[in-house]
Short mmCIF file of C-alpha atoms and ligand atoms in Angstrom, two decimals:
data_model
loop_
_atom_site.label_atom_id
_atom_site.label_comp_id
_atom_site.label_asym_id
_atom_site.label_seq_id
_atom_site.Cartn_x
_atom_site.Cartn_y
_atom_site.Cartn_z
CA MET N 2 7.34 -32.53 3.69
CA LYS N 3 6.94 -30.28 6.68
CA LYS N 4 4.14 -27.76 6.60
CA ILE N 5 5.48 -24.30 5.89
CA ARG N 6 5.00 -21.79 8.69
CA THR N 7 5.85 -18.12 8.19
CA ARG N 8 5.24 -15.23 10.51
CA PHE N 9 4.65 -11.54 10.24
CA ALA N 10 6.13 -9.93 13.32
CA PRO N 11 5.38 -6.21 13.36
CA SER N 12 6.20 -3.86 16.16
CA PRO N 13 3.11 -1.87 17.10
CA THR N 14 4.24 1.57 15.96
CA GLY N 15 0.85 2.97 14.99
CA TYR N 16 1.19 2.84 11.23
CA MET N 17 1.78 0.26 8.53
CA HIS N 18 4.89 1.15 6.65
CA ILE N 19 4.86 0.09 2.98
CA GLY N 20 8.00 -2.02 3.43
CA ASN N 21 6.39 -3.83 6.36
CA LEU N 22 3.24 -4.45 4.44
CA ARG N 23 5.25 -5.97 1.62
CA THR N 24 7.03 -8.23 4.13
CA ALA N 25 3.63 -9.29 5.47
CA LEU N 26 2.41 -9.98 1.96
CA TYR N 27 5.42 -12.08 0.97
CA CYS N 28 5.14 -14.05 4.26
CA TYR N 29 1.49 -14.62 3.52
CA LEU N 30 2.02 -15.59 -0.11
CA ILE N 31 4.87 -17.97 0.63
CA ALA N 32 2.80 -19.74 3.28
CA LYS N 33 -0.40 -19.88 1.26
CA HIS N 34 1.29 -20.93 -1.98
CA ALA N 35 2.38 -24.06 -0.09
CA ASP N 36 -0.86 -24.46 1.88
CA GLY N 37 1.08 -23.49 4.97
CA ASP N 38 0.35 -21.35 8.02
CA PHE N 39 0.71 -17.59 8.31
CA ILE N 40 1.26 -16.50 11.89
CA LEU N 41 0.93 -13.05 13.38
CA ARG N 42 3.22 -12.19 16.27
CA ILE N 43 3.29 -8.81 17.96
CA GLU N 44 6.82 -7.66 18.80
CA ASP N 45 6.27 -5.16 21.58
CA THR N 46 9.46 -5.54 23.57
CA ASP N 47 10.51 -1.99 22.88
CA GLN N 48 8.09 -0.45 25.32
CA LYS N 49 9.31 3.08 24.56
CA ARG N 50 7.91 2.77 21.06
CA GLU N 51 4.50 1.53 22.23
CA VAL N 52 1.51 3.38 20.80
CA GLU N 53 -2.09 3.02 21.99
CA GLY N 54 -4.35 1.22 19.54
CA ALA N 55 -1.40 0.23 17.36
CA VAL N 56 -2.21 -3.48 17.47
CA ASP N 57 -5.72 -2.80 16.21
CA ILE N 58 -4.21 -0.95 13.26
CA ILE N 59 -2.21 -4.05 12.39
CA TYR N 60 -5.34 -6.22 12.58
CA ASP N 61 -7.31 -3.74 10.48
CA VAL N 62 -4.71 -3.48 7.72
CA LEU N 63 -4.32 -7.26 7.45
CA LYS N 64 -8.09 -7.73 7.38
CA GLU N 65 -8.65 -4.98 4.85
CA THR N 66 -6.08 -6.44 2.52
CA GLY N 67 -7.47 -9.94 2.97
CA MET N 68 -4.34 -11.41 4.56
CA ASN N 69 -6.02 -13.65 7.09
CA TRP N 70 -3.68 -15.08 9.68
CA ASP N 71 -4.03 -18.64 10.92
CA GLU N 72 -2.75 -17.96 14.41
CA GLY N 73 -2.29 -14.74 16.31
CA PRO N 74 -3.07 -12.98 19.57
CA ASP N 75 -6.79 -12.89 18.83
CA HIS N 76 -7.07 -16.55 17.81
CA PRO N 77 -4.15 -18.44 19.28
CA GLY N 78 -2.95 -21.83 18.17
CA ASP N 79 -0.86 -24.10 20.39
CA VAL N 80 2.29 -22.01 20.53
CA GLY N 81 1.13 -18.81 22.24
CA PRO N 82 1.19 -16.29 23.68
CA TYR N 83 1.58 -14.39 20.39
CA VAL N 84 2.52 -11.10 22.03
CA GLN N 85 6.13 -10.87 23.11
CA SER N 86 5.52 -8.87 26.29
CA GLU N 87 3.43 -11.83 27.48
CA ARG N 88 6.33 -14.24 26.97
CA LEU N 89 8.88 -12.81 29.41
CA PRO N 90 9.19 -15.99 31.55
CA ILE N 91 9.96 -17.95 28.36
CA TYR N 92 12.85 -15.66 27.41
CA LYS N 93 14.20 -15.82 30.93
CA GLU N 94 14.14 -19.61 30.89
CA TYR N 95 15.95 -19.80 27.56
CA ALA N 96 18.49 -17.16 28.55
CA GLN N 97 19.36 -19.34 31.53
CA LYS N 98 19.64 -22.36 29.25
CA ALA N 99 21.92 -20.44 26.92
CA ILE N 100 24.17 -19.61 29.88
CA GLU N 101 24.28 -23.28 30.86
CA LEU N 102 25.18 -24.20 27.31
CA GLY N 103 28.02 -21.68 27.27
CA ALA N 104 26.32 -19.58 24.58
CA ALA N 105 25.56 -16.63 26.88
CA HIS N 106 26.78 -14.97 30.03
CA TYR N 107 25.91 -12.41 32.68
CA CYS N 108 27.27 -8.95 32.12
CA PHE N 109 27.54 -6.38 34.89
CA CYS N 110 29.24 -3.59 32.93
CA ASP N 111 27.20 -0.45 33.16
CA GLY N 112 28.38 1.05 29.90
CA GLU N 113 27.93 -0.21 26.37
CA ILE N 114 30.59 -2.36 24.82
CA GLY N 115 31.85 -1.35 21.44
CA GLU N 116 30.63 -2.79 18.19
CA ASN N 117 32.42 -5.98 17.16
CA GLU N 118 33.81 -6.32 20.68
CA LYS N 119 33.81 -9.16 23.08
CA ASP N 120 32.47 -8.37 26.51
CA PRO N 121 35.06 -8.56 29.35
CA CYS N 122 32.41 -10.07 31.67
CA ARG N 123 32.53 -13.27 29.62
CA ASN N 124 35.76 -13.99 31.52
CA LEU N 125 34.26 -13.77 35.03
CA THR N 126 34.46 -17.00 37.00
CA LYS N 127 31.31 -18.75 38.20
CA GLU N 128 32.08 -17.58 41.74
CA GLU N 129 32.58 -13.97 40.72
CA VAL N 130 29.27 -14.01 38.90
CA GLN N 131 27.49 -15.58 41.85
CA ALA N 132 28.93 -13.00 44.23
CA LYS N 133 27.69 -10.14 42.03
CA LEU N 134 24.26 -11.72 41.70
CA ASP N 135 24.08 -12.23 45.47
CA ALA N 136 25.04 -8.60 45.99
CA GLY N 137 22.07 -7.65 43.83
CA GLU N 138 24.10 -6.01 41.07
CA PRO N 139 22.04 -5.23 38.01
CA TYR N 140 22.91 -7.28 34.95
CA VAL N 141 22.10 -8.01 31.37
CA ILE N 142 22.59 -11.34 29.64
CA ARG N 143 24.81 -11.26 26.57
CA GLN N 144 25.52 -13.75 23.86
CA THR N 145 28.97 -15.34 24.13
CA THR N 146 30.07 -15.30 20.52
CA PRO N 147 32.99 -17.51 19.46
CA THR N 148 36.38 -15.86 19.10
CA GLU N 149 37.43 -17.77 16.06
CA GLY N 150 36.02 -19.52 13.06
CA ILE N 151 33.32 -18.43 10.67
CA ALA N 152 29.59 -18.04 11.26
CA ASP N 153 27.67 -18.55 8.07
CA PHE N 154 24.31 -19.37 6.58
CA ASP N 155 22.52 -19.45 3.25
CA ASP N 156 19.93 -16.89 2.37
CA GLU N 157 17.44 -17.61 -0.41
CA ILE N 158 17.91 -14.15 -1.89
CA TYR N 159 21.44 -13.11 -0.94
CA GLY N 160 23.10 -16.49 -1.12
CA HIS N 161 25.91 -17.57 1.17
CA ILE N 162 26.59 -15.11 4.00
CA GLU N 163 29.68 -15.37 6.18
CA ALA N 164 30.97 -13.46 9.17
CA PRO N 165 34.31 -14.10 10.91
CA CYS N 166 33.45 -14.87 14.54
CA ASP N 167 36.04 -12.46 15.93
CA SER N 168 34.01 -9.65 14.34
CA LEU N 169 30.80 -10.57 16.14
CA ASP N 170 29.85 -8.55 19.21
CA ASP N 171 28.52 -10.09 22.38
CA GLN N 172 25.07 -8.67 21.81
CA VAL N 173 22.58 -8.25 24.64
CA LEU N 174 19.94 -10.97 24.73
CA LEU N 175 18.08 -10.05 27.90
CA LYS N 176 17.96 -6.50 29.22
CA SER N 177 18.19 -5.53 32.90
CA ASP N 178 14.44 -5.02 33.06
CA GLY N 179 13.86 -8.63 32.01
CA TYR N 180 12.78 -7.76 28.48
CA PRO N 181 14.48 -9.60 25.64
CA THR N 182 16.08 -7.76 22.74
CA TYR N 183 14.80 -8.42 19.25
CA ASN N 184 18.02 -10.32 18.70
CA PHE N 185 17.05 -12.91 21.26
CA ALA N 186 13.27 -12.95 21.06
CA ASN N 187 13.19 -13.58 17.31
CA VAL N 188 15.22 -16.77 17.69
CA ILE N 189 13.32 -18.14 20.67
CA ASP N 190 9.92 -17.32 19.25
CA ASP N 191 10.61 -18.48 15.72
CA HIS N 192 11.78 -21.82 17.06
CA LEU N 193 9.05 -22.34 19.64
CA MET N 194 6.39 -21.26 17.18
CA GLY N 195 7.61 -23.71 14.59
CA ILE N 196 8.51 -21.03 12.07
CA ASN N 197 10.54 -22.71 9.35
CA VAL N 198 10.68 -19.91 6.79
CA VAL N 199 11.77 -16.51 8.10
CA VAL N 200 10.91 -13.61 5.80
CA ARG N 201 12.04 -10.14 6.83
CA GLY N 202 13.87 -7.01 5.76
CA ASN N 203 17.54 -7.23 4.82
CA GLU N 204 18.52 -4.99 7.74
CA TYR N 205 18.65 -8.25 9.72
CA LEU N 206 20.95 -9.99 7.27
CA SER N 207 24.17 -9.11 9.07
CA SER N 208 22.87 -10.22 12.49
CA THR N 209 21.57 -13.53 11.26
CA PRO N 210 24.92 -15.37 11.68
CA LYS N 211 24.63 -14.57 15.40
CA TYR N 212 21.04 -15.83 15.49
CA ASN N 213 22.18 -19.05 13.89
CA LEU N 214 24.87 -19.53 16.55
CA LEU N 215 22.01 -19.54 19.06
CA TYR N 216 20.02 -22.07 17.00
CA ASP N 217 23.11 -24.25 16.91
CA ALA N 218 23.80 -23.88 20.65
CA PHE N 219 20.26 -25.03 21.45
CA ASN N 220 20.62 -27.77 18.88
CA TRP N 221 17.59 -26.46 17.01
CA GLU N 222 17.03 -26.74 13.30
CA ARG N 223 17.71 -23.46 11.53
CA PRO N 224 14.88 -21.97 9.48
CA GLN N 225 15.09 -21.09 5.82
CA TYR N 226 15.88 -17.38 5.44
CA ILE N 227 14.45 -14.93 2.95
CA HIS N 228 15.82 -11.44 3.48
CA LEU N 229 14.10 -8.87 1.32
CA PRO N 230 15.82 -5.92 -0.34
CA PRO N 231 14.47 -2.55 0.79
CA VAL N 232 11.69 -0.60 -0.85
CA MET N 233 13.26 2.66 -2.04
CA LYS N 234 11.89 6.14 -2.54
CA ASP N 235 14.53 6.77 -5.20
CA GLU N 236 17.95 5.40 -6.07
CA HIS N 237 19.49 6.53 -2.82
CA GLN N 238 16.85 6.77 -0.13
CA LYS N 239 14.82 4.09 1.54
CA LEU N 240 11.09 4.63 1.79
CA SER N 241 10.39 5.51 5.39
CA LYS N 242 7.64 6.93 7.48
CA ARG N 243 10.20 9.04 9.28
CA ASN N 244 10.98 10.86 6.02
CA GLY N 245 7.31 11.54 5.56
CA ASP N 246 6.73 8.79 3.02
CA ALA N 247 3.25 7.40 2.82
CA SER N 248 2.12 4.53 5.01
CA PHE N 249 -0.69 2.18 4.01
CA GLN N 250 -3.16 4.36 5.90
CA ASP N 251 -1.89 7.51 4.17
CA LEU N 252 -2.31 5.91 0.76
CA LYS N 253 -5.82 4.82 1.64
CA ALA N 254 -6.67 8.34 2.74
CA GLU N 255 -5.38 9.57 -0.64
CA GLY N 256 -7.94 7.36 -2.33
CA TYR N 257 -6.01 4.20 -3.17
CA LEU N 258 -7.88 0.91 -2.79
CA PRO N 259 -6.41 -1.70 -0.41
CA GLU N 260 -6.49 -4.36 -3.14
CA ALA N 261 -4.66 -2.08 -5.59
CA ILE N 262 -2.03 -1.16 -3.00
CA LEU N 263 -1.51 -4.83 -2.24
CA ASN N 264 -1.27 -5.77 -5.91
CA TYR N 265 1.22 -2.98 -6.52
CA ILE N 266 3.49 -3.82 -3.60
CA ALA N 267 3.49 -7.49 -4.59
CA LEU N 268 5.37 -6.35 -7.68
CA LEU N 269 7.94 -4.37 -5.68
CA GLY N 270 10.68 -6.96 -5.91
CA TRP N 271 8.79 -9.86 -7.39
CA ALA N 272 7.42 -10.58 -10.86
CA PRO N 273 5.28 -13.40 -12.22
CA LYS N 274 6.51 -15.54 -15.11
CA ASP N 275 4.26 -13.83 -17.61
CA ASP N 276 3.94 -10.08 -17.67
CA GLN N 277 0.60 -9.98 -15.94
CA GLU N 278 0.37 -7.01 -13.62
CA ILE N 279 -3.21 -6.85 -12.38
CA MET N 280 -3.50 -9.81 -10.04
CA SER N 281 -5.94 -10.68 -7.30
CA LEU N 282 -4.71 -12.06 -4.00
CA ASP N 283 -5.70 -15.57 -5.12
CA GLU N 284 -3.80 -15.20 -8.36
CA LEU N 285 -0.79 -13.94 -6.42
CA ILE N 286 -0.95 -16.97 -4.13
CA LYS N 287 -0.92 -19.32 -7.12
CA ALA N 288 1.90 -17.53 -8.92
CA PHE N 289 4.17 -16.61 -6.01
CA THR N 290 7.45 -18.47 -5.95
CA ILE N 291 10.58 -17.46 -4.06
CA ASP N 292 12.89 -17.85 -7.05
CA ARG N 293 11.25 -14.84 -8.69
CA ILE N 294 12.01 -12.46 -5.82
CA SER N 295 14.60 -9.96 -6.96
CA LYS N 296 17.75 -9.00 -5.11
CA ALA N 297 17.69 -5.47 -6.51
CA PRO N 298 16.04 -2.82 -4.34
CA ALA N 299 12.61 -1.89 -5.68
CA ILE N 300 11.63 1.72 -6.24
CA PHE N 301 8.18 2.75 -5.12
CA ASP N 302 6.62 4.48 -8.10
CA LYS N 303 3.51 6.35 -7.09
CA ASP N 304 2.47 7.04 -10.68
CA LYS N 305 2.43 3.34 -11.37
CA LEU N 306 0.35 2.75 -8.25
CA THR N 307 -2.04 5.48 -9.41
CA TRP N 308 -2.34 3.84 -12.80
CA MET N 309 -3.00 0.49 -11.19
CA ASN N 310 -5.58 1.98 -8.86
CA GLY N 311 -7.36 3.43 -11.91
CA MET N 312 -7.38 -0.03 -13.47
CA TYR N 313 -9.02 -1.44 -10.35
CA LEU N 314 -11.65 1.31 -10.42
CA ARG N 315 -12.40 0.64 -14.08
CA ASN N 316 -12.66 -3.09 -13.55
CA MET N 317 -15.43 -2.65 -10.96
CA ASN N 318 -19.03 -3.00 -11.94
CA LEU N 319 -20.82 0.35 -11.94
CA GLU N 320 -22.64 -0.29 -8.70
CA THR N 321 -19.46 -1.13 -6.79
CA PHE N 322 -17.72 1.90 -8.26
CA HIS N 323 -20.66 4.09 -7.29
CA ASN N 324 -20.60 2.75 -3.74
CA THR N 325 -16.87 3.44 -3.58
CA VAL N 326 -17.07 7.11 -4.63
CA LYS N 327 -20.50 8.29 -3.60
CA HIS N 328 -19.41 9.45 -0.12
CA LEU N 329 -17.54 12.27 -1.90
CA TYR N 330 -20.62 13.65 -3.68
CA PRO N 331 -22.33 15.46 -0.78
CA GLU N 332 -19.33 17.77 -0.46
CA THR N 333 -18.74 18.21 -4.19
CA ILE N 334 -22.19 18.21 -5.83
CA THR N 335 -24.99 20.42 -4.50
CA ARG N 336 -27.39 20.19 -7.46
CA ASP N 337 -30.04 17.50 -7.29
CA VAL N 338 -28.89 15.14 -10.04
CA ASP N 339 -28.79 11.41 -10.67
CA LEU N 340 -25.52 10.56 -8.94
CA LEU N 341 -25.30 7.13 -10.52
CA GLU N 342 -25.05 8.91 -13.88
CA VAL N 343 -22.21 11.00 -12.49
CA SER N 344 -20.43 7.83 -11.42
CA LYS N 345 -20.92 6.40 -14.91
CA CYS N 346 -19.06 9.39 -16.33
CA LEU N 347 -16.31 9.34 -13.71
CA GLN N 348 -15.52 5.64 -13.81
CA PRO N 349 -13.47 5.66 -17.02
CA ARG N 350 -11.45 8.66 -15.84
CA LEU N 351 -10.97 8.62 -12.10
CA ASP N 352 -7.72 7.17 -10.74
CA ARG N 353 -8.07 7.91 -7.05
CA VAL N 354 -11.09 8.19 -4.81
CA ASN N 355 -10.53 11.49 -3.09
CA LYS N 356 -12.19 14.87 -2.96
CA ASP N 357 -9.32 16.74 -4.60
CA ASP N 358 -9.47 14.52 -7.66
CA VAL N 359 -13.27 14.34 -7.89
CA ALA N 360 -14.16 17.99 -7.21
CA PRO N 361 -12.54 19.50 -10.33
CA MET N 362 -14.19 16.84 -12.49
CA VAL N 363 -17.70 17.58 -11.27
CA ASP N 364 -17.51 21.30 -10.44
CA PHE N 365 -19.51 22.34 -13.54
CA ILE N 366 -22.54 20.34 -12.40
CA ASN N 367 -23.43 22.77 -9.64
CA GLU N 368 -22.99 25.77 -11.88
CA CYS N 369 -21.70 26.42 -15.36
CA LEU N 370 -18.22 27.92 -15.23
CA PRO N 371 -17.66 31.49 -16.53
CA PHE N 372 -17.97 31.94 -20.30
CA ASP N 373 -14.70 31.67 -22.19
CA ALA N 374 -14.86 31.97 -25.99
CA ALA N 375 -11.42 30.36 -26.35
CA ILE N 376 -12.78 26.96 -25.29
CA TYR N 377 -15.06 26.89 -28.36
CA LYS N 378 -11.99 26.97 -30.54
CA HIS N 379 -10.95 23.39 -31.25
CA LYS N 380 -8.59 22.64 -34.08
CA LYS N 381 -9.45 18.99 -34.60
CA MET N 382 -13.19 19.52 -34.30
CA LYS N 383 -12.83 22.56 -36.58
CA THR N 384 -14.96 24.64 -34.25
CA THR N 385 -14.70 28.39 -33.64
CA PRO N 386 -16.81 30.68 -31.47
CA GLU N 387 -18.59 31.82 -34.63
CA ASN N 388 -19.51 28.42 -36.01
CA SER N 389 -20.28 27.18 -32.51
CA LEU N 390 -22.88 29.90 -32.23
CA GLU N 391 -24.47 28.70 -35.46
CA ALA N 392 -24.38 25.08 -34.30
CA LEU N 393 -25.97 25.93 -30.96
CA LYS N 394 -28.74 27.85 -32.71
CA LEU N 395 -29.42 24.75 -34.79
CA ALA N 396 -29.25 22.44 -31.81
CA LEU N 397 -31.40 24.44 -29.41
CA PRO N 398 -34.78 23.75 -31.06
CA ALA N 399 -33.88 20.08 -31.44
CA MET N 400 -32.92 19.84 -27.78
CA GLU N 401 -36.13 21.68 -26.84
CA ALA N 402 -38.17 19.20 -28.81
CA TRP N 403 -36.35 16.19 -27.40
CA GLU N 404 -38.34 14.55 -24.60
CA ASP N 405 -36.33 11.83 -22.91
CA TYR N 406 -33.06 13.16 -21.52
CA THR N 407 -32.27 9.79 -19.94
CA ASP N 408 -32.18 8.09 -23.36
CA ASP N 409 -28.46 8.51 -24.11
CA ASP N 410 -28.50 6.46 -27.28
CA GLY N 411 -31.50 8.24 -28.69
CA MET N 412 -30.12 11.69 -27.94
CA MET N 413 -26.77 10.82 -29.44
CA HIS N 414 -28.41 9.75 -32.70
CA MET N 415 -30.56 12.85 -32.70
CA GLN N 416 -27.44 15.06 -32.42
CA MET N 417 -25.65 13.04 -35.10
CA ASP N 418 -28.65 13.25 -37.44
CA LEU N 419 -28.75 16.97 -36.88
CA ALA N 420 -25.10 17.29 -37.88
CA LYS N 421 -25.64 15.11 -40.92
CA ALA N 422 -28.68 17.09 -42.04
CA HIS N 423 -26.49 20.18 -42.14
CA GLU N 424 -23.52 18.39 -43.62
CA LEU N 425 -21.43 18.90 -40.53
CA LYS N 426 -19.07 16.52 -38.76
CA ASN N 427 -20.50 15.29 -35.44
CA GLY N 428 -17.93 17.24 -33.42
CA ARG N 429 -19.07 20.51 -34.97
CA VAL N 430 -22.37 20.07 -33.11
CA MET N 431 -21.39 18.01 -30.08
CA TRP N 432 -18.34 20.00 -28.99
CA PRO N 433 -20.24 23.32 -28.81
CA ILE N 434 -23.07 21.70 -26.84
CA ARG N 435 -20.62 20.14 -24.40
CA VAL N 436 -18.83 23.45 -23.92
CA ALA N 437 -22.13 25.34 -23.59
CA LEU N 438 -23.12 23.01 -20.76
CA SER N 439 -19.85 23.32 -18.84
CA ASN N 440 -17.53 26.03 -20.17
CA LYS N 441 -14.74 23.55 -19.62
CA GLN N 442 -12.04 22.22 -21.89
CA SER N 443 -12.66 18.72 -20.64
CA THR N 444 -15.43 17.05 -18.73
CA PRO N 445 -16.17 13.47 -17.78
CA GLY N 446 -18.82 12.64 -20.36
CA GLY N 447 -19.75 14.42 -23.58
CA SER N 448 -22.73 16.48 -24.67
CA VAL N 449 -25.17 13.60 -24.23
CA GLU N 450 -24.03 12.37 -20.83
CA ILE N 451 -23.88 15.89 -19.41
CA ALA N 452 -27.33 16.75 -20.71
CA HIS N 453 -28.55 13.55 -19.07
CA ILE N 454 -27.02 14.55 -15.73
CA LEU N 455 -28.25 18.15 -15.84
CA GLY N 456 -31.73 17.34 -17.11
CA LYS N 457 -33.77 19.14 -19.74
CA GLU N 458 -34.46 22.42 -18.00
CA GLU N 459 -30.91 23.16 -16.90
CA THR N 460 -29.49 21.98 -20.22
CA LEU N 461 -31.71 24.36 -22.18
CA ASN N 462 -30.96 27.25 -19.80
CA ARG N 463 -27.24 26.76 -20.27
CA MET N 464 -27.53 26.49 -24.04
CA ARG N 465 -29.56 29.73 -24.20
CA LYS N 466 -27.04 31.47 -21.96
CA ALA N 467 -24.18 30.22 -24.17
CA ILE N 468 -25.91 31.52 -27.30
CA ALA N 469 -26.32 34.95 -25.66
CA ASP N 470 -22.69 34.98 -24.50
CA LEU N 471 -21.42 33.98 -27.92
CA GLU N 472 -23.59 36.58 -29.66
CA ASN N 473 -22.10 39.29 -27.47
CA TRP N 474 -18.63 38.01 -28.03
CA VAL N 475 -19.04 37.87 -31.81
CA LYS N 476 -20.36 41.42 -31.76
CA GLU N 477 -17.40 42.63 -29.74
CA ASN N 478 -14.88 40.64 -31.77
CA PRO N 479 -15.86 41.15 -35.42
CA ALA N 480 -13.95 38.95 -37.82
CA GLU N 481 -11.22 40.84 -39.68
N1 LIG V 160 9.60 -6.49 14.77
C1 LIG V 160 10.49 -6.45 13.68
C2 LIG V 160 10.19 -5.25 12.81
O1 LIG V 160 9.09 -4.74 12.89
C3 LIG V 160 10.30 -7.71 12.88
C4 LIG V 160 11.47 -8.21 12.20
C5 LIG V 160 11.25 -9.66 11.77
O2 LIG V 160 10.34 -9.86 10.96
O3 LIG V 160 11.93 -10.54 12.27
O4 LIG V 160 11.04 -4.81 12.09
#
């Protein structure tokens, strides 16, 4: 069997669109599942859309997501160059060949021809063409599409696709400036680069019959086609950068991990046999088969991505998690505390690594928030401001006597023993301490973890302050 060769062929636009990244991933997975080659080709023939540094962005995204390419502009194989603007003589040569084979012709019309129309220049005689060329008239080269019959092909996802030839337009192959159109370059390059499985967005589905006419004219073997349904924002709209939808770089800036993004987009239109969702790139390679790609458009669900990102964060070992979030601490935590302990508390709760998500979780570390008696009221814990005051008065001497604030287990048992000694449920003691240390309804970590982070002195200060605040409150709000 022939070695499978797929290619990812992005245009350097300056960002990595989610749909493009998914195409890259499927190309990569299809190649690697079969021990084949994954080729990177830069499609920069639309010079108007060129953006400085855009190729580096493509390299960076592929590297960050672990999709290593076997051949590309930076490490060419035998079929280079891998950048289309460096292949202009090749397109010219094949455009000439196509003319000789009767599959293309010169066109001197200055206007556009209508969609689905045949170009009148296809009827010029050889002599007329030569005279115009000699006179230096500008020209484009157009495909000469058949006037009758059916152009068809089989797509792995969409099945049999047919187009009546009289509906096919004589599309431009080579522009007057010598640049090829996508419509021409993709055929020439895919053939010369030995690409035998073409994976791309379904926007190319309707043009593919015309591409196959070119393959046939050159007597080249057609590739296998896998056209992918679009990634949608909702039922009606496609996800697109132009509509302000997030690119890979945007998602990363929002605190999503490259491996989580990749895992999530793998499932946008494909599903493994079992219901496994969290999958590494290696697991994806093993499991990825074409027959499980869906024809239905996939909807990009950010909440699901957020959930998955949280799963990736939780599956890290503490040190890796800490290294992933610690850059956010200098701007969110000003108190001198053990930041690894903070990470320990955040890891079970954080879904995205960004300042806006972290700051409200750690704000109480710098300073206790303003006193609010209502937070001491907790139905399930059966706490009230009044009985919290009593509990804190019991707990304060015990916390004063306790030496090692880094011994979480020991402190937890001490607090539980205290509750037991007074015939109280654990929450009756632990909830008031946790609130006293934060004045927040919820915090990452409970009374023990927060005391550990704050240290003995600050913990005791906050407990004393809470007792004073509660005493005032009780005085001002006598029970009826
Ligand atoms: N350069 C095209 C794009 O970015 C690639 C299409 C293809 O994969 O053939 O849409």
